């Protein structure tokens, strides 16, 4: 598979140029995102035999810079009785020169955590003693739904958070475990529990110290929409707090969304040697229409994003390494736009578009991307409510609806957009909000149009960077 990945897809009209996607077949959650022997590894939930979800394998890519990824052979295949319905999500960690994958063995009798180990980061052996963690015998913990371990090291010990729910299936929760050797684990505490409308199962917990605070990320199922929030079938979010490692008590603030788009779920974080916490999410959505399935593949990863804390919230920005993909640019400065306008050299199916809008001298406006004969994807700003929206009602094939986010008032609106054939990632005001969406336009739809909706639109600066290929063979 290694040198033949690209032609495996039957049609590349929506296949990404610089995001990680499977060579062919279905992917969902990122797994095992880690550094091992100086290289970055990323695994993912993978069904190689069709573009639909099926018994889960772990696909595998590797990178020296988090940007140029190379496909490696499948790392985990469900072969054992305890994982006969799939090797579900999990994480990875280096110990004594070996790479350990901790993942969920999914079987009808229940979900249990398992280990696989490798000397070279490519070929993994499952432990004879698997499964190594069974659900705790507690009348507060569901006996079957128990999955997605995320491991990290703290002061010479290993800790893991595991997704769970209450025995009645009403509320999601996260369990904390501790170990000296990655093989023997002790249940410490339920570190966080869903309040009303915070979900009935918490999947894929992640834990990371960001700017001196402890951030817990969870991916809850079963949240109902409230105002502009939680419109997806499942929704990922975070809490900011402090974990006391002595007794496993996590004091935290409210659950907040981490991405306001229609296609973002099950993110995984890794902490780099330089201290940065980097997150990658699955850029697709459970139960959504995925037109790329007709072409033999489904789902892709977001660009890696760096987390920080500002104004009591988690900010996410594309990692600085992404600048190395830039390959030529066109810039326009100080423009007063009074009617729908295309700018010279500003168009494309892929690329990074930076737009700084002078809000003091602008009213409501739209930026339309992937504009073609009968279609466009519309990004709008409503000044009175400081609401930014992405509308894919008229984007082409695929799901049709709108997602919105309310921003803090500012004099300049900074918009950074990553376009990649069937995806759109928008970062607003240096990470205050992110929105990830899939779109399925025609390959001929490549225009970008700036549209004043109500008075003038004043652009301080517009830059489009061409981006080079991110996946290497
Ligand atoms: C989240 C999830 C995980 C599970 C995996 C199965 O998207 O449901 O909880 O481990 O996907 O593919």
Coordinates of C-alpha atoms and ligand atoms in Angstrom, one line a residue:
X1 CA 0.0 0.0 0.0
X2 CA 2.8 2.4 0.9
X3 CA 3.7 3.7 -2.5
X4 CA 0.4 3.3 -4.2
X5 CA -2.0 5.2 -2.0
X6 CA -3.2 8.0 -4.3
X7 CA -4.6 6.1 -7.3
X8 CA -6.5 3.8 -4.8
X9 CA -9.2 6.5 -4.6
X10 CA -11.5 6.2 -7.5
X11 CA -11.9 9.9 -8.1
X12 CA -9.9 12.6 -6.4
X13 CA -12.3 15.5 -6.9
X14 CA -12.8 15.9 -3.1
X15 CA -9.6 14.2 -1.9
X16 CA -7.4 16.6 0.2
X17 CA -4.0 18.0 -0.8
X18 CA -2.5 18.7 2.6
X19 CA -4.8 17.1 5.2
X20 CA -4.4 13.5 6.4
X21 CA -6.9 11.1 4.8
X22 CA -6.9 7.4 4.3
X23 CA -5.4 5.9 1.1
X24 CA -8.8 4.4 0.6
X25 CA -11.7 3.5 2.8
X26 CA -13.3 4.9 5.9
X27 CA -11.6 6.8 8.8
X28 CA -12.9 8.4 12.0
X29 CA -11.1 9.4 15.2
X30 CA -7.5 10.4 15.3
X31 CA -5.7 7.9 17.7
X32 CA -2.2 7.6 19.2
X33 CA -1.0 11.1 18.3
X34 CA 2.5 11.2 19.8
X35 CA 6.3 11.8 19.4
X36 CA 8.4 8.6 19.2
X37 CA 12.2 8.7 18.5
X38 CA 11.9 12.3 17.3
X39 CA 9.2 11.7 14.8
X40 CA 5.4 12.4 15.0
X41 CA 3.1 9.5 14.7
X42 CA -0.6 9.7 14.1
X43 CA -3.0 6.7 13.9
X44 CA -6.7 6.7 13.1
X45 CA -9.8 4.6 13.3
X46 CA -9.8 2.8 10.0
X47 CA -11.9 0.5 7.9
X48 CA -9.8 -0.3 4.9
X49 CA -12.3 -2.6 3.1
X50 CA -15.1 0.0 2.4
X51 CA -15.9 3.6 2.6
X52 CA -18.4 2.8 5.5
X53 CA -17.6 2.2 9.1
X54 CA -16.8 -1.4 9.9
X55 CA -14.5 -3.5 12.2
X56 CA -12.0 -0.9 13.3
X57 CA -8.3 -1.1 12.4
X58 CA -5.7 1.5 13.3
X59 CA -4.3 3.3 10.2
X60 CA -0.9 5.0 10.6
X61 CA 1.0 8.0 9.2
X62 CA 4.3 9.5 10.3
X63 CA 5.9 12.9 9.9
X64 CA 9.1 14.8 10.7
X65 CA 7.4 18.2 10.8
X66 CA 3.6 17.6 11.5
X67 CA 2.9 18.7 8.0
X68 CA 4.4 16.3 5.5
X69 CA 2.9 12.9 6.4
X70 CA 3.8 9.5 5.0
X71 CA 1.5 6.4 5.1
X72 CA 2.7 3.4 7.0
X73 CA 1.3 -0.1 7.1
X74 CA -1.9 -0.7 9.2
X75 CA -0.8 -0.8 12.9
X76 CA -3.6 -2.7 14.5
X77 CA -6.0 -5.3 13.0
X78 CA -8.8 -6.9 15.1
X79 CA -7.6 -10.5 15.4
X80 CA -8.3 -11.5 19.1
X81 CA -11.6 -12.5 20.7
X82 CA -11.5 -9.5 23.1
X83 CA -11.5 -7.1 20.2
X84 CA -13.5 -9.1 17.7
X85 CA -15.8 -6.1 17.0
X86 CA -12.8 -3.7 16.5
X87 CA -9.7 -2.0 17.9
X88 CA -11.4 1.1 19.1
X89 CA -9.8 4.5 19.9
X90 CA -6.9 5.1 22.2
X91 CA -3.6 6.8 22.5
X92 CA 0.2 6.2 22.5
X93 CA 3.2 6.8 24.6
X94 CA 7.0 6.2 24.5
X95 CA 8.5 4.2 27.4
X96 CA 12.0 2.8 27.6
X97 CA 12.5 3.2 23.8
X98 CA 9.3 1.3 23.0
X99 CA 6.1 2.7 21.6
X100 CA 3.0 1.6 23.5
X101 CA -0.5 1.8 22.0
X102 CA -3.3 1.7 24.6
X103 CA -6.7 1.1 22.9
X104 CA -10.2 -0.3 23.5
X105 CA -10.9 -3.9 22.6
X106 CA -14.5 -3.9 21.5
X107 CA -16.5 -7.1 22.0
X108 CA -20.2 -7.8 22.5
X109 CA -19.6 -8.6 26.2
X110 CA -18.1 -5.2 26.8
X111 CA -15.3 -2.8 26.1
X112 CA -11.9 -3.3 27.8
X113 CA -8.5 -1.6 27.5
X114 CA -5.6 -3.3 25.7
X115 CA -1.9 -2.7 25.0
X116 CA 0.2 -3.2 21.9
X117 CA 4.0 -2.5 21.9
X118 CA 6.6 -1.8 19.2
X119 CA 10.4 -1.5 19.0
X120 CA 10.4 0.3 15.8
X121 CA 7.1 2.3 15.8
X122 CA 5.8 0.3 12.8
X123 CA 5.1 -3.3 13.8
X124 CA 3.0 -3.7 16.9
X125 CA 2.5 -6.8 19.1
X126 CA -0.5 -7.2 21.4
X127 CA 0.2 -8.2 25.0
X128 CA -0.5 -11.8 26.1
X129 CA -2.2 -10.3 29.2
X130 CA -4.7 -8.3 27.2
X131 CA -7.2 -6.9 28.1
X132 CA -5.3 -5.1 30.8
X133 CA -8.2 -2.9 32.2
X134 CA -11.7 -4.1 32.8
X135 CA -14.5 -1.7 33.9
X136 CA -14.3 -0.9 37.6
X137 CA -16.8 -2.7 39.8
X138 CA -18.6 0.4 40.9
X139 CA -22.4 1.1 41.1
X140 CA -21.5 4.5 39.5
X141 CA -20.0 3.2 36.3
X142 CA -21.6 1.5 33.3
X143 CA -20.3 -2.0 32.8
X144 CA -20.1 -2.0 29.0
X145 CA -19.4 1.5 27.6
X146 CA -15.9 2.0 28.8
X147 CA -13.5 3.3 26.0
X148 CA -10.9 5.5 24.4
X149 CA -8.1 5.7 26.9
X150 CA -5.8 8.7 26.7
X151 CA -2.5 8.2 28.6
X152 CA 0.1 10.7 29.8
X153 CA 3.0 10.8 32.2
X154 CA 3.2 13.1 35.3
X155 CA 6.0 13.0 37.9
X156 CA 7.2 9.6 36.9
X157 CA 3.8 7.9 36.9
X158 CA 1.3 7.2 34.1
X159 CA -2.2 8.4 34.1
X160 CA -5.1 7.7 31.8
X161 CA -8.6 9.1 31.3
X162 CA -11.2 6.8 30.0
X163 CA -14.7 7.6 28.5
X164 CA -17.7 6.3 30.4
X165 CA -21.3 6.9 31.5
X166 CA -23.5 6.2 34.5
X167 CA -25.1 2.7 34.8
X168 CA -28.5 4.1 33.8
X169 CA -27.0 5.5 30.6
X170 CA -28.2 9.0 31.4
X171 CA -24.9 10.9 31.9
X172 CA -21.4 10.9 30.5
X173 CA -18.4 10.8 32.7
X174 CA -14.6 10.5 32.7
X175 CA -12.6 8.0 34.8
X176 CA -9.1 8.5 35.9
X177 CA -6.5 5.7 36.3
X178 CA -2.9 5.5 37.5
X179 CA -0.1 3.1 36.7
X180 CA 3.7 2.7 37.4
X181 CA 4.4 0.5 34.3
X182 CA 1.5 1.0 31.8
X183 CA 0.4 -2.6 32.4
X184 CA -1.1 -2.6 35.9
X185 CA -3.7 0.1 36.4
X186 CA -5.6 1.4 39.4
X187 CA -9.0 3.2 39.2
X188 CA -8.6 6.5 41.1
X189 CA -11.8 8.5 40.6
X190 CA -14.6 9.8 38.4
X191 CA -13.0 13.1 37.5
X192 CA -15.8 14.8 35.6
X193 CA -19.5 14.1 35.2
X194 CA -22.0 15.5 32.7
X195 CA -24.6 18.0 34.0
X196 CA -28.0 18.5 32.4
X197 CA -27.7 18.4 28.6
X198 CA -24.0 17.7 28.6
X199 CA -24.3 14.3 27.1
X200 CA -25.2 10.7 27.9
X201 CA -21.8 9.2 27.0
X202 CA -18.5 10.9 27.0
X203 CA -16.2 9.6 24.3
X204 CA -12.5 10.2 23.6
X205 CA -11.4 12.1 26.7
X206 CA -8.1 14.0 26.4
X207 CA -6.1 15.7 29.1
X208 CA -3.4 18.3 28.7
X209 CA -1.7 21.1 30.7
X210 CA -2.2 24.3 28.8
X211 CA -0.7 27.6 30.0
X212 CA -0.5 26.2 33.6
X213 CA -4.2 25.0 33.6
X214 CA -5.5 21.5 33.2
X215 CA -7.7 21.1 30.1
X216 CA -10.1 18.1 29.8
X217 CA -11.5 17.6 26.4
X218 CA -14.5 15.3 25.9
X219 CA -16.7 14.2 23.0
X220 CA -20.2 13.8 24.3
X221 CA -23.0 12.0 22.6
X222 CA -26.6 13.0 23.1
X223 CA -26.5 16.8 23.6
X224 CA -29.4 18.8 22.3
X225 CA -29.0 22.1 20.4
X226 CA -29.0 25.3 22.6
X227 CA -29.0 28.7 20.8
X228 CA -26.1 28.6 18.3
X229 CA -24.4 25.6 20.0
X230 CA -24.5 21.8 19.8
X231 CA -26.1 21.5 16.4
X232 CA -24.1 18.4 15.4
X233 CA -25.2 14.8 16.1
X234 CA -22.2 14.6 18.5
X235 CA -20.2 17.6 19.8
X236 CA -16.7 18.0 21.2
X237 CA -15.8 20.5 23.9
X238 CA -13.6 21.2 26.9
X239 CA -13.3 22.2 30.5
X240 CA -10.6 24.3 32.1
X241 CA -9.6 23.4 35.7
X242 CA -7.0 21.9 38.0
X243 CA -6.4 18.2 38.7
X244 CA -5.2 17.1 42.1
X245 CA -3.1 14.1 41.4
X246 CA -3.2 13.0 45.0
X247 CA -6.9 12.2 45.2
X248 CA -8.0 12.5 41.6
X249 CA -10.3 15.4 42.1
X250 CA -10.7 17.7 39.1
X251 CA -12.1 21.2 39.9
X252 CA -13.3 22.7 36.7
X253 CA -15.4 25.4 34.9
X254 CA -18.2 24.9 32.4
X255 CA -18.2 22.7 29.3
X256 CA -17.6 24.8 26.2
X257 CA -17.4 24.0 22.5
X258 CA -14.0 23.7 20.9
X259 CA -15.1 24.1 17.2
X260 CA -18.3 25.6 15.9
X261 CA -18.4 23.9 12.5
X262 CA -20.5 21.0 11.4
X263 CA -17.6 18.5 11.0
X264 CA -15.3 18.2 14.0
X265 CA -15.2 15.4 16.5
X266 CA -13.1 13.2 18.8
X267 CA -10.0 15.4 18.8
X268 CA -6.8 14.1 20.2
X269 CA -4.0 16.2 21.8
X270 CA -0.3 15.6 22.1
X271 CA 2.2 17.6 24.0
X272 CA 5.4 18.3 22.1
X273 CA 8.9 18.4 23.6
X274 CA 8.7 22.3 23.4
X275 CA 5.6 22.2 25.6
X276 CA 3.0 23.1 23.0
X277 CA -0.3 21.2 23.1
X278 CA -1.3 20.2 19.6
X279 CA -4.8 19.0 18.7
X280 CA -6.0 17.1 15.6
X281 CA -9.7 16.3 15.1
X282 CA -11.7 14.1 12.8
X283 CA -13.2 16.4 10.1
X284 CA -16.5 14.6 9.4
X285 CA -19.6 13.9 11.4
X286 CA -21.4 10.7 12.6
X287 CA -24.6 10.1 10.5
X288 CA -23.8 12.9 8.0
X289 CA -24.1 12.4 4.3
X290 CA -20.5 12.0 3.0
X291 CA -20.6 12.2 -0.8
X292 CA -16.9 11.2 -1.0
X293 CA -18.0 7.6 -0.1
X294 CA -19.0 7.3 -3.8
X295 CA -15.3 7.8 -4.6
X296 CA -14.1 5.1 -2.3
X297 CA -13.1 7.0 0.8
X298 CA -14.6 8.9 3.8
X299 CA -13.4 11.4 6.3
X300 CA -10.1 13.3 7.0
X301 CA -8.2 14.9 9.8
X302 CA -8.1 18.6 10.6
X303 CA -4.9 20.6 10.4
X304 CA -2.9 20.4 13.6
X305 CA -4.0 23.2 16.0
X306 CA -2.1 24.7 18.9
X307 CA -4.1 25.3 22.1
X308 CA -3.7 28.3 24.5
X309 CA -5.8 29.9 27.1
X310 CA -7.0 33.5 26.8
X311 CA -10.0 35.2 28.3
X312 CA -10.9 32.1 30.2
X313 CA -11.3 30.1 27.0
X314 CA -9.3 27.7 24.9
X315 CA -8.0 29.3 21.8
X316 CA -7.0 27.2 18.8
X317 CA -4.7 28.3 15.9
X318 CA -3.1 26.3 13.1
X319 CA 0.4 25.3 14.1
X320 CA 3.2 27.6 12.9
X321 CA 4.8 24.8 10.9
X322 CA 1.9 25.0 8.4
X323 CA 3.6 28.1 7.0
X324 CA 6.1 25.8 5.4
X325 CA 3.4 24.7 3.0
X326 CA 3.1 28.2 1.6
X327 CA 4.2 28.4 -2.0
X328 CA 3.6 31.8 -3.5
X329 CA 1.0 34.5 -2.5
X330 CA -1.1 37.4 -3.8
X331 CA -1.9 40.3 -1.5
X332 CA -4.3 43.3 -1.8
X333 CA -4.4 46.1 0.7
X334 CA -6.8 48.8 1.8
X335 CA -9.8 48.1 -0.3
X336 CA -13.2 49.7 -0.1
X337 CA -15.7 47.2 -1.6
X338 CA -19.1 48.6 -2.6
X339 CA -20.4 45.8 -4.8
X340 CA -19.7 42.0 -5.2
X341 CA -16.0 41.9 -6.1
X342 CA -13.5 39.3 -7.2
X343 CA -9.8 40.2 -6.6
X344 CA -7.0 39.5 -9.0
X345 CA -5.3 36.2 -8.2
X346 CA -7.6 35.4 -5.2
X347 CA -9.3 32.1 -6.0
X348 CA -8.7 28.4 -5.7
X349 CA -9.8 24.9 -4.7
X350 CA -7.1 24.8 -2.0
X351 CA -5.1 27.5 -0.2
X352 CA -4.8 29.6 2.8
X353 CA -6.8 32.9 2.7
X354 CA -6.2 35.7 5.3
X355 CA -8.7 38.5 5.4
X356 CA -8.5 41.5 7.9
X357 CA -11.8 43.4 7.9
X358 CA -11.9 46.9 9.3
X359 CA -15.2 46.6 11.3
X360 CA -15.3 50.3 12.2
X361 CA -15.7 51.0 8.5
X362 CA -17.8 48.0 7.4
X363 CA -21.3 46.7 7.9
X364 CA -22.7 43.2 7.3
X365 CA -20.8 41.4 4.6
X366 CA -20.2 38.0 3.0
X367 CA -17.2 36.3 1.7
X368 CA -18.2 33.6 -0.8
X369 CA -15.7 30.8 -1.5
X370 CA -15.8 27.9 -4.0
X371 CA -18.1 30.0 -6.2
X372 CA -19.1 28.4 -9.5
X373 CA -21.9 28.6 -12.0
X374 CA -24.8 27.7 -9.6
X375 CA -23.1 27.4 -6.2
X376 CA -21.2 29.1 -3.5
X377 CA -20.3 28.6 0.2
X378 CA -21.1 31.8 2.1
X379 CA -19.2 33.1 5.1
X380 CA -21.1 36.0 6.6
X381 CA -20.7 38.5 9.4
X382 CA -23.6 40.2 11.2
X383 CA -22.3 43.3 12.9
X384 CA -25.2 43.9 15.3
X385 CA -24.7 40.5 17.0
X386 CA -21.0 40.0 16.1
X387 CA -22.1 36.6 14.6
X388 CA -20.0 34.8 12.1
X389 CA -21.7 32.1 10.0
X390 CA -20.9 29.6 7.4
X391 CA -23.8 28.6 5.2
X392 CA -23.4 25.5 2.9
X393 CA -27.0 25.6 1.7
X394 CA -25.8 26.2 -1.8
X395 CA -22.3 24.6 -1.6
X396 CA -22.9 21.8 -4.0
X397 CA -23.5 18.1 -3.0
X398 CA -23.6 17.0 0.6
X399 CA -25.4 18.3 3.8
X400 CA -27.0 21.7 3.6
X401 CA -27.1 23.9 6.6
X402 CA -25.5 26.7 8.5
X403 CA -23.3 27.0 11.6
X404 CA -22.8 30.2 13.6
X405 CA -20.6 31.5 16.3
X406 CA -20.9 34.7 18.3
X407 CA -17.6 36.6 18.7
X408 CA -16.4 39.1 21.1
X409 CA -16.7 42.7 19.7
X410 CA -13.5 43.9 18.0
X411 CA -12.4 46.7 15.6
X412 CA -10.8 44.3 13.2
X413 CA -12.1 40.9 12.3
X414 CA -9.3 38.5 11.4
X415 CA -10.3 35.6 9.3
X416 CA -8.0 32.8 8.4
X417 CA -9.4 30.1 6.0
X418 CA -7.8 26.8 5.0
X419 CA -9.5 25.4 1.9
X420 CA -8.7 21.9 0.8
X421 CA -11.0 20.6 -1.9
X422 CA -13.8 19.3 0.3
X423 CA -13.1 21.1 3.5
X424 CA -13.0 24.5 5.0
X425 CA -11.4 25.4 8.3
X426 CA -12.0 28.9 9.5
X427 CA -10.0 30.5 12.4
X428 CA -11.4 33.8 13.7
X429 CA -9.5 36.5 15.6
X430 CA -6.3 34.5 16.2
X431 CA -8.1 31.5 17.6
X432 CA -11.1 32.9 19.5
X433 CA -13.3 30.5 17.5
X434 CA -12.7 27.7 14.9
X435 CA -15.2 26.3 12.5
X436 CA -14.6 23.1 10.4
X437 CA -16.9 22.2 7.6
X438 CA -17.1 19.8 4.7
X439 CA -18.3 21.0 1.4
X440 CA -18.7 19.2 -1.9
X441 CA -18.5 21.8 -4.8
X442 CA -17.7 21.1 -8.5
X443 CA -14.0 21.2 -9.4
X444 CA -14.8 24.2 -11.6
X445 CA -16.1 26.3 -8.6
X446 CA -13.0 28.2 -7.6
X447 CA -13.9 31.8 -7.4
X448 CA -13.9 33.9 -4.2
X449 CA -16.2 36.9 -4.0
X450 CA -16.4 39.7 -1.4
X451 CA -19.9 40.9 -1.0
X452 CA -21.1 44.0 1.0
X453 CA -24.5 43.2 2.3
X454 CA -25.5 46.5 3.9
X455 CA -23.2 49.5 3.2
X456 CA -19.5 49.3 2.5
X457 CA -17.0 46.6 3.2
X458 CA -13.5 47.8 4.1
X459 CA -10.7 45.3 3.9
X460 CA -7.4 46.2 5.4
X461 CA -5.6 43.2 3.8
X462 CA -6.4 40.1 1.8
X463 CA -3.7 37.5 1.2
X464 CA -4.0 34.1 -0.6
X465 CA -1.2 31.6 -0.1
X466 CA -1.0 28.7 -2.5
X467 CA -0.2 25.6 -0.5
X468 CA 1.9 22.7 -1.6
X469 CA 1.2 18.9 -1.2
X470 CA 1.2 17.7 2.5
X471 CA 1.0 14.0 2.0
X472 CA 4.2 12.4 0.7
X473 CA 4.4 9.0 -0.7
Ligands
LIG1 C1 -15.9 8.2 18.6 C2 -16.0 6.7 18.7 C3 -15.2 6.2 19.9 C4 -14.9 4.8 19.5 C5 -14.7 4.9 18.0 C6 -15.1 3.7 17.2 O1 -16.1 8.7 17.3 O2 -17.3 6.3 18.8 O3 -15.8 6.3 21.1 O4 -13.7 4.3 20.1 O5 -15.4 6.0 17.6 O6 -14.7 3.8 15.9

